[in-house]
Coordinates of C-alpha atoms in Angstrom, one line a residue:
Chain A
X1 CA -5.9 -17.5 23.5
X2 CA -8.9 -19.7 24.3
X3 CA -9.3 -23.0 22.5
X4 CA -12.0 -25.3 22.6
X5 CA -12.1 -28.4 21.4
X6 CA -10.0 -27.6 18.9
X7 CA -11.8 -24.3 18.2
X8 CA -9.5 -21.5 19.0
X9 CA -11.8 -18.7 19.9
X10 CA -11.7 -15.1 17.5
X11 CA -9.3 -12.5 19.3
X12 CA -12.3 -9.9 20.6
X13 CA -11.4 -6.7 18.3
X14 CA -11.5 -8.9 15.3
X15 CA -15.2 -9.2 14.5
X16 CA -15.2 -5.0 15.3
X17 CA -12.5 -4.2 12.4
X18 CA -14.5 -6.6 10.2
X19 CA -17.7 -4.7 10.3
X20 CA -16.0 -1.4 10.1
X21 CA -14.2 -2.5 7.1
X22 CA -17.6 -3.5 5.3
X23 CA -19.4 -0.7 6.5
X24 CA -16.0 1.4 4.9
X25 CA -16.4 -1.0 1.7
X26 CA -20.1 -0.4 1.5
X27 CA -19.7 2.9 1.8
X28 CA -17.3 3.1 -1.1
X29 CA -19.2 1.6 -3.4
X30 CA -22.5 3.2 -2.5
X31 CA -20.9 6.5 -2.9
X32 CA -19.4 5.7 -5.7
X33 CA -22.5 4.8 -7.2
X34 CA -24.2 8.4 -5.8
X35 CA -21.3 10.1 -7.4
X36 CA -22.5 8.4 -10.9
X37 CA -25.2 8.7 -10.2
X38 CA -26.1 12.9 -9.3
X39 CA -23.1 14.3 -11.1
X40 CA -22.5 12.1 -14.4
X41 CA -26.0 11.0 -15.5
X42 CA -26.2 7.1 -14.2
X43 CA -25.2 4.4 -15.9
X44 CA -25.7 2.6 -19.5
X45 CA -24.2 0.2 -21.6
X46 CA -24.8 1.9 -24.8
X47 CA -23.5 5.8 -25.7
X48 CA -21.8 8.3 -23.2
X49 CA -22.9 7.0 -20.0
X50 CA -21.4 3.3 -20.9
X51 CA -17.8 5.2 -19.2
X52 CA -19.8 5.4 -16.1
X53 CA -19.7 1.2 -16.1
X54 CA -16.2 1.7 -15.7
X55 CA -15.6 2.9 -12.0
X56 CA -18.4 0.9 -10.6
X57 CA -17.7 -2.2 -11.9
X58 CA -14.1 -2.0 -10.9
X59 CA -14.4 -0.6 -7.1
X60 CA -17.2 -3.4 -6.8
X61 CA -14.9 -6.0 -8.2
X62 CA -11.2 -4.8 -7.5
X63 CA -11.9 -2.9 -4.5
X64 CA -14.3 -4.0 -2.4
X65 CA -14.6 -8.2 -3.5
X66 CA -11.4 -8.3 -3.8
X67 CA -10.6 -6.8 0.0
X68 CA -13.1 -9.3 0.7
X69 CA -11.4 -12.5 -0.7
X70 CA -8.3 -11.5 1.4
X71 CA -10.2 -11.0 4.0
X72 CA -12.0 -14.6 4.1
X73 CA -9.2 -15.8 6.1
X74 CA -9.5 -13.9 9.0
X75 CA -13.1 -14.3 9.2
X76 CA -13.5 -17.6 8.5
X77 CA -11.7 -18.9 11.3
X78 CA -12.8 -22.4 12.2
X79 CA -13.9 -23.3 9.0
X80 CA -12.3 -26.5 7.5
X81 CA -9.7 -24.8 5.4
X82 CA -10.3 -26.4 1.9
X83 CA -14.1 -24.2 2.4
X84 CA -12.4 -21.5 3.0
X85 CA -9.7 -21.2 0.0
X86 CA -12.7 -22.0 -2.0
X87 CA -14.5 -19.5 -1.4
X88 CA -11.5 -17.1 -1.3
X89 CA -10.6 -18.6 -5.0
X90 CA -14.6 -18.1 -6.2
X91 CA -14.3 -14.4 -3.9
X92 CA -11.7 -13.8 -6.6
X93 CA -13.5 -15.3 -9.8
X94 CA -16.7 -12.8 -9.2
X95 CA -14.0 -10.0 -8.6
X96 CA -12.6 -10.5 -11.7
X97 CA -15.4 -11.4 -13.9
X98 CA -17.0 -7.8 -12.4
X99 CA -13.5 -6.1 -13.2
X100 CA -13.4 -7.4 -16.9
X101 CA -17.0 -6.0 -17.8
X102 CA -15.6 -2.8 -16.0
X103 CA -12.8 -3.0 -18.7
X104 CA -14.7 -3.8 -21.5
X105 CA -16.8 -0.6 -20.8
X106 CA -13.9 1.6 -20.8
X107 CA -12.2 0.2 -24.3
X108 CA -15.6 0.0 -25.7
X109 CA -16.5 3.5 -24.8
X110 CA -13.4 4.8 -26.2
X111 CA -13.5 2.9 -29.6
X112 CA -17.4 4.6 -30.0
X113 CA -16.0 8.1 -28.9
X114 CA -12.6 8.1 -31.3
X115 CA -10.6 8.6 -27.7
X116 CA -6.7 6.8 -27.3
X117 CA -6.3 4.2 -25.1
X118 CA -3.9 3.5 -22.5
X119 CA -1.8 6.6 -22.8
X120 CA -2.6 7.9 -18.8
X121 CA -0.4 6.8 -15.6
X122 CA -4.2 5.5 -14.9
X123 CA -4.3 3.5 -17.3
X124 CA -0.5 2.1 -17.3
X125 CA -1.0 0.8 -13.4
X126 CA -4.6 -0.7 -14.5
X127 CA -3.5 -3.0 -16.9
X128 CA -0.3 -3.9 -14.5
X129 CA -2.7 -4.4 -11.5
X130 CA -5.2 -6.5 -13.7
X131 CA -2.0 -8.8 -15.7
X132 CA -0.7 -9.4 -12.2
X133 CA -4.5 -10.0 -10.5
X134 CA -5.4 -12.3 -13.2
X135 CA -1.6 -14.3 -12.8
X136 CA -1.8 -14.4 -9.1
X137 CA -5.0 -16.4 -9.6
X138 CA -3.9 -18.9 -12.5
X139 CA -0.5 -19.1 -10.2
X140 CA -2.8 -19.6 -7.3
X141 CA -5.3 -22.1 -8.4
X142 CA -2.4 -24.6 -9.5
X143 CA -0.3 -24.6 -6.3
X144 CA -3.3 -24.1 -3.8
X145 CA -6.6 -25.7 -5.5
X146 CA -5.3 -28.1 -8.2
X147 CA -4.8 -31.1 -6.3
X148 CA -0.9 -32.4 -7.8
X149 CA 1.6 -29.1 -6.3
X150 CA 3.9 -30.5 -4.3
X151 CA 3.8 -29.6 -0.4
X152 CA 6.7 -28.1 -0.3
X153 CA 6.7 -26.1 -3.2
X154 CA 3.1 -24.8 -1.9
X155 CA 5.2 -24.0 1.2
X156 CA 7.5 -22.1 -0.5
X157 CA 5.2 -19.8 -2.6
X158 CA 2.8 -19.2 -0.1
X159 CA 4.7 -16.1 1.7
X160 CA 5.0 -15.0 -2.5
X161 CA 1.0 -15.6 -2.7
X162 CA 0.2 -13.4 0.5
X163 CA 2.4 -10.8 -0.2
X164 CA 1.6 -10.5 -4.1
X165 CA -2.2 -10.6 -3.2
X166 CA -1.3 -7.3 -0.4
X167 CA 0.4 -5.6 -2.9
X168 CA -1.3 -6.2 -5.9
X169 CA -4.5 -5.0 -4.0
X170 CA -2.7 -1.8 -2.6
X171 CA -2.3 -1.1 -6.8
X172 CA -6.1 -1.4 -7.3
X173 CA -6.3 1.1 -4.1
X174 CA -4.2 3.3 -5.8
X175 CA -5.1 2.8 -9.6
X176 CA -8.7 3.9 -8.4
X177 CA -7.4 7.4 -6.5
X178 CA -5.6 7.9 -10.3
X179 CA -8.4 7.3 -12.3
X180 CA -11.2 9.5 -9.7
X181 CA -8.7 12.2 -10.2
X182 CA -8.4 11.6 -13.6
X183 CA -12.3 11.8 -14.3
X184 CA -12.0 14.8 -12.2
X185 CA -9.8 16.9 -13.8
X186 CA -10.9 16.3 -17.1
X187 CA -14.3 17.7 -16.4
X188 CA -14.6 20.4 -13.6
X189 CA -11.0 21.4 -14.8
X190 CA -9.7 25.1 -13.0
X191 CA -13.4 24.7 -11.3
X192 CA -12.4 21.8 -9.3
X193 CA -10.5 24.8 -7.1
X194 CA -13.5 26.5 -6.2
X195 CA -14.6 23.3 -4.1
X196 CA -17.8 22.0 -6.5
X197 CA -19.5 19.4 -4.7
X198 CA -18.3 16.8 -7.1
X199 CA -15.2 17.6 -6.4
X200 CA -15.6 17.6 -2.4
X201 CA -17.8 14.5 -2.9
X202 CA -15.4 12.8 -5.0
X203 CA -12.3 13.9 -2.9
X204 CA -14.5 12.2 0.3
X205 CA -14.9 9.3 -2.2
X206 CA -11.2 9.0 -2.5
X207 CA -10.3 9.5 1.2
X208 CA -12.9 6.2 1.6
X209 CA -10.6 3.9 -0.3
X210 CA -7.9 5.2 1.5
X211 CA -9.5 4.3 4.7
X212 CA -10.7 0.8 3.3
X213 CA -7.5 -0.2 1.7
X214 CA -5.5 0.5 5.2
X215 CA -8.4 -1.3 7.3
X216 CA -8.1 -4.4 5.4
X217 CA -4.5 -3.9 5.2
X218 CA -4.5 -3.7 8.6
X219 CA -6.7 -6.8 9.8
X220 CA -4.9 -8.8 7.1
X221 CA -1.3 -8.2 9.2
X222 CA -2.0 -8.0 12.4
X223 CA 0.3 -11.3 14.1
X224 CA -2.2 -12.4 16.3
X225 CA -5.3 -12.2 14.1
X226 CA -3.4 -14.6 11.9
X227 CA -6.2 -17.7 11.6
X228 CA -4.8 -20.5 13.9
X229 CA -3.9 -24.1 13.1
X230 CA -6.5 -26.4 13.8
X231 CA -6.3 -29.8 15.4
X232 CA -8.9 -31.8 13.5
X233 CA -7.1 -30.1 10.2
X234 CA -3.6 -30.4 11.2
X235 CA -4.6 -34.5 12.0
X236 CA -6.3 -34.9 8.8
X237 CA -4.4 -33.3 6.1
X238 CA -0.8 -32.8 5.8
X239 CA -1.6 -30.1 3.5
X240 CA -2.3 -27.5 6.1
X241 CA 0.9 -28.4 7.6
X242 CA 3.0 -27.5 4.8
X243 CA 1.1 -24.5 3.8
X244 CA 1.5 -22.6 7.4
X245 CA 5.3 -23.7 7.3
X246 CA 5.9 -20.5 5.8
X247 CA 5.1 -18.1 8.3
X248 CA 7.5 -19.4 10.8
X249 CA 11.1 -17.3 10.0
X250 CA 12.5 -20.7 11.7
X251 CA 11.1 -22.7 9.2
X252 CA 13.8 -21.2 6.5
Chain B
X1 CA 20.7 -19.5 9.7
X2 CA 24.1 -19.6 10.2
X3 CA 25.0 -18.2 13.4
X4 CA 28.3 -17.2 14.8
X5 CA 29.5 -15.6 17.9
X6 CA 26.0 -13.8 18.3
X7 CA 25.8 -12.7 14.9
X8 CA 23.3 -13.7 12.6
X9 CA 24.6 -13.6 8.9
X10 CA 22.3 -11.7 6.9
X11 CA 20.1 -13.7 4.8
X12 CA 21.6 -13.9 0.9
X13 CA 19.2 -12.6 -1.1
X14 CA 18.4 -9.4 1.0
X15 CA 21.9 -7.5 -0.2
X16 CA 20.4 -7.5 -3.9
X17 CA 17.0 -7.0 -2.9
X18 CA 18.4 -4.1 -0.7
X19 CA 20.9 -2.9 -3.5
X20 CA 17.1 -2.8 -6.0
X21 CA 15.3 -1.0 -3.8
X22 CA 18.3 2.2 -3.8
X23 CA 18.5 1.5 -7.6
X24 CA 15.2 2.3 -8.0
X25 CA 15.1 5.2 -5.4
X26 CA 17.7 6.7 -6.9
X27 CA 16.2 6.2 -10.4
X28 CA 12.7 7.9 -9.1
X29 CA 14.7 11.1 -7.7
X30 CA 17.0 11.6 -11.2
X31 CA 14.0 11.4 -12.9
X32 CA 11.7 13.7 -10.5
X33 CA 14.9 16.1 -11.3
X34 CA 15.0 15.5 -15.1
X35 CA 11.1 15.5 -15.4
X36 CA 10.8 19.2 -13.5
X37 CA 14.6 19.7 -15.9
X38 CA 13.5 18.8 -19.1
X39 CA 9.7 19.8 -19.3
X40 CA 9.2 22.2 -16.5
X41 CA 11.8 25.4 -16.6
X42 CA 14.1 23.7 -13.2
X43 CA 13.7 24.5 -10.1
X44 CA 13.5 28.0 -8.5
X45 CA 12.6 29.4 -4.7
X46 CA 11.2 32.5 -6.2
X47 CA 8.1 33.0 -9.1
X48 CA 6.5 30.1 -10.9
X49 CA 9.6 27.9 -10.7
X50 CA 9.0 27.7 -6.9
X51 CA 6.2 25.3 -7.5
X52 CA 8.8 22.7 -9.0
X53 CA 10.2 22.8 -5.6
X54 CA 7.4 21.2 -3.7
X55 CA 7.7 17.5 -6.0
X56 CA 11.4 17.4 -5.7
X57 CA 11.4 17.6 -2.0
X58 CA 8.3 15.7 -1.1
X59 CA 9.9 12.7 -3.4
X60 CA 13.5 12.9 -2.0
X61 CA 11.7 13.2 2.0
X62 CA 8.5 11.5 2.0
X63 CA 9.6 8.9 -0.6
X64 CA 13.0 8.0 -0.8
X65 CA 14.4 8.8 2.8
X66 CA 11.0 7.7 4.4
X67 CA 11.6 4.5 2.2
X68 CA 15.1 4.3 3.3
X69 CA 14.3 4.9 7.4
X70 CA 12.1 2.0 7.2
X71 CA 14.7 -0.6 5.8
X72 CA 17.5 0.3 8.2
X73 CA 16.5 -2.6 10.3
X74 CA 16.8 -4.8 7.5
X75 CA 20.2 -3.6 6.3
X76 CA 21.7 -2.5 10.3
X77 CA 21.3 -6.4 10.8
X78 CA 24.1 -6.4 13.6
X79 CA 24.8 -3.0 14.8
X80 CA 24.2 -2.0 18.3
X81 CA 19.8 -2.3 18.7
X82 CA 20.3 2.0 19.8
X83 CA 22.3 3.2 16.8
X84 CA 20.1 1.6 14.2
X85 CA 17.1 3.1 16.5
X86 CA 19.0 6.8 16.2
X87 CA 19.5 6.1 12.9
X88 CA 15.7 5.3 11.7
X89 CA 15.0 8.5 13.8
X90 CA 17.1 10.8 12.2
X91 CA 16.2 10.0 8.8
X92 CA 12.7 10.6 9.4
X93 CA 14.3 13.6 10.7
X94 CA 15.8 14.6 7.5
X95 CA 12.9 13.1 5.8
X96 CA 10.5 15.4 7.1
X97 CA 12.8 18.6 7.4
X98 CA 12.9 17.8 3.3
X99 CA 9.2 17.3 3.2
X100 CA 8.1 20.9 4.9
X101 CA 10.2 22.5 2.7
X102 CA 8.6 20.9 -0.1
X103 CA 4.9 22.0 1.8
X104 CA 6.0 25.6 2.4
X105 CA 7.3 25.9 -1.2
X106 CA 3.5 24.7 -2.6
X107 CA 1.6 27.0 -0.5
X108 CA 4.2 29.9 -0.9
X109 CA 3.4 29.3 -4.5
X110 CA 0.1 29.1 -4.5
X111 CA -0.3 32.3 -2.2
X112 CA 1.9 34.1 -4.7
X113 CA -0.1 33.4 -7.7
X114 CA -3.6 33.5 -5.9
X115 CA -4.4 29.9 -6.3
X116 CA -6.9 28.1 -3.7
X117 CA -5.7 25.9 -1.2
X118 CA -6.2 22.4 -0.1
X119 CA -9.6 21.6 -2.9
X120 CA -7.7 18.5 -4.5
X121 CA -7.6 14.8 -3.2
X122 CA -4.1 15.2 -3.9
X123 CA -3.5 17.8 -1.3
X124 CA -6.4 15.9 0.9
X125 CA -4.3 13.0 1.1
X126 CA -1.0 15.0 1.5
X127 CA -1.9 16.9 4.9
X128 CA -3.6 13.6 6.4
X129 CA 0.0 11.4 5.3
X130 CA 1.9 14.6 6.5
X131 CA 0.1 15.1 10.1
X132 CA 0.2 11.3 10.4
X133 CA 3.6 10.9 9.9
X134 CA 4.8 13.9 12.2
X135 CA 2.6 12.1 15.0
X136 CA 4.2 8.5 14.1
X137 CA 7.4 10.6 14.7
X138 CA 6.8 12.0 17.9
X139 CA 4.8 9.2 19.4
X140 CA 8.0 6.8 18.6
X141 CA 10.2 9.2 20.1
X142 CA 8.4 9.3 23.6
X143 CA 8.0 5.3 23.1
X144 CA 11.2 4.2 22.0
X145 CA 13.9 7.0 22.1
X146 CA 12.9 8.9 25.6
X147 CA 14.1 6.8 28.3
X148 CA 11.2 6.8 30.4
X149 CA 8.5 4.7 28.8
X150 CA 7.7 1.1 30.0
X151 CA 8.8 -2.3 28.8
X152 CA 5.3 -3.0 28.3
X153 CA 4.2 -0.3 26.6
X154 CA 7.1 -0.2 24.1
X155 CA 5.8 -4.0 22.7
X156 CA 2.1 -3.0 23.0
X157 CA 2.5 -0.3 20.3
X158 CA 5.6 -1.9 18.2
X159 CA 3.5 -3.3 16.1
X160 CA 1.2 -0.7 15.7
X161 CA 4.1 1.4 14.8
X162 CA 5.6 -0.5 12.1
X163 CA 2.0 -0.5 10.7
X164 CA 1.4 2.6 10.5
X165 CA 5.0 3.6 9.7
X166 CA 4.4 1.0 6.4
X167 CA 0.6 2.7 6.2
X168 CA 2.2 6.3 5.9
X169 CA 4.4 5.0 3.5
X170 CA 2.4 3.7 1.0
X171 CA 0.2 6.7 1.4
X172 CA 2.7 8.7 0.7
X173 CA 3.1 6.9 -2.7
X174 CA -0.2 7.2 -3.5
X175 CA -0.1 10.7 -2.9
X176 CA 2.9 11.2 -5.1
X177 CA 1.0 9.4 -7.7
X178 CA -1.9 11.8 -7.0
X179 CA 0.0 14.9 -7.5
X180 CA 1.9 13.6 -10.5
X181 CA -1.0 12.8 -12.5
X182 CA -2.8 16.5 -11.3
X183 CA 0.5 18.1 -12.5
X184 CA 0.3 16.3 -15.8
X185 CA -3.5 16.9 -16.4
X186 CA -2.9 20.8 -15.9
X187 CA -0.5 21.1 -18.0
X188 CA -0.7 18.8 -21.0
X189 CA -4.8 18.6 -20.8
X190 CA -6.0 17.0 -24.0
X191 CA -2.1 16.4 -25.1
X192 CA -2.1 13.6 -22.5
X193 CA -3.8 11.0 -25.3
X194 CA -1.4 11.2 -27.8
X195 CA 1.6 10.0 -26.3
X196 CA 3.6 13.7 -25.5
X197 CA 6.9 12.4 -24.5
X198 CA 6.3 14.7 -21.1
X199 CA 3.2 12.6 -20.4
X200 CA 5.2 9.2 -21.0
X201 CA 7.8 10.0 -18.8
X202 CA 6.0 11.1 -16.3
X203 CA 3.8 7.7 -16.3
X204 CA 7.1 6.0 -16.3
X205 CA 7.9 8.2 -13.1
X206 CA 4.6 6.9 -11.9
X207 CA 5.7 3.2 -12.4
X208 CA 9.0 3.7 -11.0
X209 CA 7.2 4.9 -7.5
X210 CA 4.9 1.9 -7.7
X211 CA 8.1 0.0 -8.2
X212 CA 10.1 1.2 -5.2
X213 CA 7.3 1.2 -2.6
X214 CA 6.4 -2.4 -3.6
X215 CA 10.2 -3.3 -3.4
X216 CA 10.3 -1.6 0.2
X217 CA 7.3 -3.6 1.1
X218 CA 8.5 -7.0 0.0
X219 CA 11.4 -6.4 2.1
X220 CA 9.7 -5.0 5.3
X221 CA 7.7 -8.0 5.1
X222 CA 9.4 -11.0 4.2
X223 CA 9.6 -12.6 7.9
X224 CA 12.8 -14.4 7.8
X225 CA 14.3 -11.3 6.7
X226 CA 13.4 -9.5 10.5
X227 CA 16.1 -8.3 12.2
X228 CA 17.5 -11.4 14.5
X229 CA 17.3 -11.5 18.2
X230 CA 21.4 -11.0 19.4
X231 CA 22.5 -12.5 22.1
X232 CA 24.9 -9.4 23.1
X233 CA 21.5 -7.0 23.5
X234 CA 20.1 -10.2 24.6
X235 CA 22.2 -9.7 27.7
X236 CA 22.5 -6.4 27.9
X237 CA 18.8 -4.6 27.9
X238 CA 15.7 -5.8 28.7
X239 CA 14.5 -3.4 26.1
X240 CA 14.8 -5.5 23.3
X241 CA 13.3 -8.6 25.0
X242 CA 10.0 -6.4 25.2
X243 CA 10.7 -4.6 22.0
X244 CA 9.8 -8.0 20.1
X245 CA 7.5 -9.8 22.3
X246 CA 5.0 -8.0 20.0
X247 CA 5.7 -9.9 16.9
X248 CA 4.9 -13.4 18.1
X249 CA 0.9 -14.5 18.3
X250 CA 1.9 -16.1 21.3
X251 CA 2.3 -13.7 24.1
X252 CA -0.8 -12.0 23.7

């Protein structure tokens, strides 16, 4: 790998995978929005159509933003590195603050209807995704932004951190294909079998997070797009130091 | 890491993590069986009980033995680098064989009762996780079990292989959750929102997947819990030096 001046240059492929992965995450939500938007009569905050808040706010904020906070790392290569965990924190805060209007839709719009809540597999995984989003950021924020964690116990968690974030955003992935299907099934019913276009849309829909939660999966693993240490970091702040500890199996 | 006469002791957490992961395997398979028991009439190859066959196999193949194939380099930590190799293989082997008995058992089903083919995200997602993992099978055959391909091939698609072998997995979690939630829906309809003990079951089914293919995850990735470099293979084939050149940044 190139390095300049302490500038190691991107690995060539990256900044390819990157666009494709917006233009996937893009794509989602803009289909997501035509899918609202031809088949279940747009989008309002008061009445029936308040529902339809619900799976735009959360692919916006738990799908796409929050691919794109994970994301920050890789892109932001030779940034100083307290930038970049800001803005994957604040990355985080929008995705969150997005997600909760997405949730207050939903309860909202089943208090005004008389529907239960939380009884559907949906449902069950949505709240688990959102508990364990909402404590991987408080958790976070104090060993990563707030300045008093130790460096060793950031060095420690950090493997816990990357992995949690992964997994907890492979949930959202998944908690989305649910609750599609879900919305689904409950209208078109046996007439989702003669292929309606909602349905093929909506199936298409699906197969787009699919493809956007493995293409961030995908940049976010690969070894060698891993962001490098820096020189002018590693002589100013011990902090980096500590914190990249953790990837090295030898380290343990 | 303690290290004695060339082998590495495994690391001490992994045996529970390891012994979790087949607890909650096992758990998801008893209750696939009690859910299609209890609620569904058992399991038939002829008439409408066929159907019950296709989740039973899919989970025990594409979930649990999938699942399983993937950790034996965790839990093979010393054996001969070949036998754990012939081992993954084969239970993909079984893993699949399982799996297109489950396929043939849902179209068989649906030809018999005249229901439509291939309309649902569910079944969308199935066929692309089922071709992909039959390729993933017989392109790591010809790279890593046929004899003839090169040194440098072999750790130019390793890690694209245990990508996509993780990838396939989690899809085909997603996919069980897919099809659960479809089989629900059909069935139970409206009956879904209050609480049916089928419905809460089966959402603690759903968990229970979410639960093992995060626990498989978290073990397939916790770095210091790779499979050690032994000084016996070391010696004796070439094919494992180039087998894990691909996991370090540094020799690309």
């Amino acid at each position: 790998m190139e390095s300049r001046a302490g500038l190691a240059a991107a690995p060539r492929a990256l900044p390819y995978y990157v666009a494709f992965s917006q233009l996937l995450g893009l794509t989602v939500v803009a289909t997501t929005g035509a899918w609202l938007g031809l088949y279940r009569g747009g989008i309002a905050w008061e009445g029936a159509l308040q529902f339809n808040a619900h799976p735009l706010c959360m692919v916006i904020g738990l799908i796409f933003l929050q691919g794109d906070a994970l994301l920050v790392y890789r892109v932001f290569r030779n940034e100083a590195r307290r930038t970049t965990k800001v803005l994957h924190g604040l990355l985080h805060v929008f995705a969150f603050i997005i997600a909760l209007v997405g949730m207050v839709a939903v309860f909202d719009y089943h208090r005004e209807q008389g529907y239960a809540d939380l009884y559907s597999l949906h449902s069950w995984c949505g709240v688990l995704g959102f508990v364990l989003y909402f404590v991987q950021w408080l958790v976070g924020f104090s060993f990563f932004l707030f300045p008093g964690a130790a460096f060793s116990l950031r060095s420690r968690y950090r493997p816990q951190h990357i992995f949690f974030g992964a997994a907890i955003f492979l949930l959202s992935v998944g908690t989305a294909l649910l609750g599609l299907k879900e919305a689904l099934l409950f209208k078109l019913g046996a007439k989702y079998s003669t292929f309606e276009a909602e349905g093929v849309l909506a199936n298409v829909l699906g197969l787009l997070l699919v493809g956007f939660g493995g293409t961030v999966l995908y940049i976010l693993t690969r070894p060698d797009w891993k962001r490098p240490p820096q020189a002018e970091e590693q002589a100013l702040s011990m902090d980096f130091k500590t914190l990249t500890e953790g990837d090295s199996p030898s380290s343990q």
